Structures are given as C-alpha cells and as structure tokens.
Amino acid sequence: MKSGNIEQFKHLSNFNDIKEFNNHIEQWMVDFKRQFTKGELIGLKRLTRYSCKYAGISNAKIQTIVSATHNNEIGISSSTFI
C-alpha cells in the first residue's frame, strides 16, 4: 500500500462508527492494559486519537504521532512507538 489520502483506506475499517470503535478500544484496554509499559500506553492512546476520521484507520506518520506525545506529556521515542 502506498501512503496518501486516507480516503483510499476507509474500506479497511471493521467498525460501523466511531462509537463502536471506542467501545472496542475500551474493552480491549480492560483486558490487556497491564501488559503494556507506560510509554507504550501513551503511544497507543495517541494512535487511537489519530484513528477517528474513519474508525480504526490511521495513515499518520510515526514521527507525527511521536511528536504529538510531547505536548504537555512525558512523550515517547520513535523506537518505543514502533
């Protein structure tokens, strides 16, 4: 797949709407949150925020997401996010 306009990826979403996506993320976090480090959780939460135009789909660059974690938070490195 080539990066580009997010419109070309919307068919990959497995969710009907953003509410369903958020409910799945919430339940998933209840089940698996303990298995992640603090840095991994920061990256995952930021990634989910970038996955809202089309539920569960994000085409943001890694560096964009990593940079966004440094806004009034501890922030993470690229290697942590990867």
Coordinates of N, CA and C in Angstrom, one line a residue:
M1 N 0.8 -1.2 0.0 CA 0.0 0.0 0.0 C 0.9 1.2 0.0
K2 N 0.4 2.2 -0.7 CA 1.1 3.5 -0.7 C 0.5 4.4 0.3
S3 N 1.3 5.3 0.9 CA 0.7 6.3 1.8 C 0.0 7.3 0.9
G4 N -0.9 8.0 1.5 CA -1.6 9.1 0.7 C -2.9 9.4 1.4
N5 N -3.8 9.8 0.6 CA -5.1 10.2 1.1 C -5.8 9.1 1.9
I6 N -6.3 9.4 3.1 CA -6.9 8.4 4.0 C -8.2 7.8 3.3
E7 N -8.8 8.5 2.4 CA -10.0 8.0 1.7 C -9.7 6.7 1.1
Q8 N -8.5 6.4 0.6 CA -8.3 5.1 -0.1 C -8.2 4.0 0.9
F9 N -8.2 4.2 2.2 CA -8.1 3.2 3.2 C -9.4 2.9 4.0
K10 N -10.4 3.8 3.8 CA -11.6 3.7 4.6 C -12.3 2.3 4.4
H11 N -12.1 1.6 3.3 CA -12.8 0.3 3.2 C -12.2 -0.7 4.1
L12 N -11.0 -0.4 4.7 CA -10.4 -1.4 5.7 C -10.9 -1.4 7.1
S13 N -11.8 -0.4 7.4 CA -12.3 -0.3 8.7 C -13.3 -1.4 9.0
N14 N -13.2 -2.0 10.2 CA -14.0 -3.1 10.6 C -15.2 -2.6 11.5
F15 N -15.3 -1.3 11.7 CA -16.2 -0.7 12.6 C -17.3 0.1 11.8
N16 N -18.5 0.1 12.4 CA -19.6 0.9 11.8 C -19.5 2.4 12.0
D17 N -19.0 2.7 13.2 CA -18.9 4.1 13.6 C -17.8 4.3 14.7
I18 N -17.6 5.6 15.0 CA -16.5 5.9 16.0 C -16.9 5.4 17.4
K19 N -18.2 5.4 17.7 CA -18.7 4.9 19.0 C -18.4 3.4 19.2
E20 N -18.6 2.6 18.1 CA -18.3 1.2 18.2 C -16.8 1.0 18.3
F21 N -16.0 1.8 17.6 CA -14.5 1.7 17.7 C -14.1 2.0 19.2
N22 N -14.6 3.1 19.8 CA -14.2 3.5 21.1 C -14.6 2.4 22.1
N23 N -15.8 1.8 21.9 CA -16.2 0.7 22.8 C -15.3 -0.5 22.7
H24 N -14.8 -0.8 21.6 CA -13.9 -1.9 21.4 C -12.5 -1.6 22.0
I25 N -12.1 -0.4 21.8 CA -10.8 0.0 22.4 C -10.9 0.0 23.9
E26 N -12.0 0.5 24.5 CA -12.2 0.5 25.9 C -12.2 -0.9 26.5
Q27 N -12.9 -1.9 25.9 CA -12.9 -3.2 26.3 C -11.5 -3.9 26.2
W28 N -10.9 -3.6 25.1 CA -9.5 -4.2 24.8 C -8.5 -3.7 25.9
M29 N -8.7 -2.4 26.3 CA -7.8 -1.9 27.3 C -8.0 -2.5 28.7
V30 N -9.3 -2.8 29.0 CA -9.6 -3.5 30.2 C -8.9 -4.9 30.2
D31 N -8.9 -5.6 29.1 CA -8.3 -6.9 29.1 C -6.8 -6.9 29.0
F32 N -6.2 -5.9 28.3 CA -4.7 -6.0 28.0 C -3.9 -4.9 28.5
K33 N -4.4 -3.9 29.2 CA -3.7 -2.7 29.6 C -2.4 -3.1 30.5
R34 N -2.6 -4.0 31.3 CA -1.5 -4.4 32.2 C -0.3 -5.0 31.5
Q35 N -0.4 -5.4 30.3 CA 0.7 -6.0 29.5 C 1.6 -4.9 28.8
F36 N 1.2 -3.6 28.9 CA 2.0 -2.6 28.3 C 2.7 -1.7 29.3
T37 N 3.9 -1.1 28.8 CA 4.6 -0.2 29.6 C 3.9 1.2 29.5
K38 N 4.3 2.1 30.4 CA 3.7 3.4 30.4 C 3.9 4.1 29.0
G39 N 5.1 4.0 28.5 CA 5.4 4.6 27.1 C 4.6 4.0 26.0
E40 N 4.4 2.7 26.1 CA 3.6 2.0 25.0 C 2.1 2.5 25.1
L41 N 1.6 2.6 26.3 CA 0.2 3.1 26.5 C 0.0 4.5 26.0
I42 N 1.0 5.4 26.2 CA 1.0 6.7 25.7 C 0.9 6.7 24.2
G43 N 1.7 5.9 23.5 CA 1.7 5.8 22.1 C 0.4 5.2 21.6
L44 N -0.1 4.2 22.2 CA -1.3 3.6 21.8 C -2.5 4.5 21.9
K45 N -2.6 5.3 23.0 CA -3.7 6.2 23.2 C -3.6 7.3 22.1
R46 N -2.4 7.8 21.8 CA -2.3 8.8 20.8 C -2.6 8.3 19.4
L47 N -2.2 7.0 19.1 CA -2.6 6.4 17.8 C -4.1 6.3 17.7
T48 N -4.8 5.9 18.8 CA -6.3 5.8 18.7 C -6.9 7.2 18.4
R49 N -6.3 8.3 18.8 CA -6.8 9.6 18.5 C -6.6 9.9 17.1
Y50 N -5.6 9.4 16.4 CA -5.4 9.6 15.0 C -6.2 8.6 14.2
S51 N -7.0 7.8 14.8 CA -7.7 6.8 14.1 C -9.2 7.0 14.1
C52 N -9.6 8.3 14.1 CA -11.0 8.6 14.3 C -11.8 9.1 13.1
K53 N -11.1 9.6 12.1 CA -11.8 10.1 10.9 C -12.6 8.9 10.3
Y54 N -11.9 7.8 10.1 CA -12.5 6.6 9.7 C -12.2 5.6 10.9
A55 N -13.1 5.1 11.6 CA -12.9 4.3 12.8 C -11.9 3.2 12.6
G56 N -10.8 3.3 13.3 CA -9.7 2.3 13.3 C -8.7 2.4 12.2
I57 N -8.8 3.5 11.4 CA -7.9 3.7 10.3 C -7.0 5.0 10.6
S58 N -5.7 4.8 10.4 CA -4.8 6.0 10.6 C -3.7 5.9 9.5
N59 N -3.4 7.0 8.9 CA -2.3 7.0 8.0 C -1.3 8.1 8.4
A60 N -1.3 8.4 9.7 CA -0.3 9.4 10.2 C 1.1 8.8 10.2
K61 N 2.1 9.6 10.0 CA 3.4 9.2 10.1 C 3.8 8.9 11.5
I62 N 4.7 8.0 11.7 CA 5.2 7.7 13.0 C 5.7 8.9 13.7
Q63 N 6.5 9.7 13.1 CA 7.1 10.9 13.7 C 6.0 11.9 14.1
T64 N 4.9 12.0 13.3 CA 3.8 12.9 13.7 C 3.2 12.4 15.0
I65 N 2.9 11.2 15.1 CA 2.3 10.6 16.4 C 3.3 10.8 17.6
V66 N 4.6 10.5 17.3 CA 5.6 10.6 18.4 C 5.7 12.1 18.8
S67 N 5.7 13.0 17.9 CA 5.8 14.4 18.2 C 4.5 14.9 19.0
A68 N 3.4 14.3 18.7 CA 2.2 14.7 19.4 C 2.2 14.2 20.9
T69 N 3.0 13.2 21.2 CA 3.0 12.7 22.6 C 3.8 13.7 23.5
H70 N 4.5 14.6 22.9 CA 5.4 15.5 23.7 C 4.6 16.8 24.1
N71 N 3.3 16.9 23.7 CA 2.5 18.0 24.1 C 2.0 17.9 25.5
N72 N 2.6 18.6 26.5 CA 2.2 18.5 27.9 C 2.2 17.1 28.5
E73 N 2.9 16.2 27.9 CA 3.0 14.9 28.5 C 4.5 14.5 28.5
I74 N 4.7 13.3 29.0 CA 6.1 12.8 29.1 C 6.7 12.7 27.7
G75 N 6.0 12.1 26.8 CA 6.5 11.9 25.4 C 7.2 10.6 25.3
I76 N 7.3 10.1 24.1 CA 7.9 8.8 23.9 C 8.9 8.9 22.7
S77 N 9.7 7.9 22.5 CA 10.6 7.9 21.4 C 10.0 7.2 20.2
S78 N 10.6 7.3 19.1 CA 10.2 6.6 17.9 C 10.3 5.1 18.1
S79 N 11.4 4.7 18.7 CA 11.6 3.2 18.9 C 10.6 2.6 19.9
T80 N 10.1 3.4 20.8 CA 9.1 2.9 21.7 C 7.8 2.8 21.0
F81 N 7.5 3.7 20.1 CA 6.2 3.6 19.3 C 6.3 2.5 18.4
I82 N 7.4 2.3 17.7 CA 7.5 1.2 16.7 C 7.4 -0.1 17.5

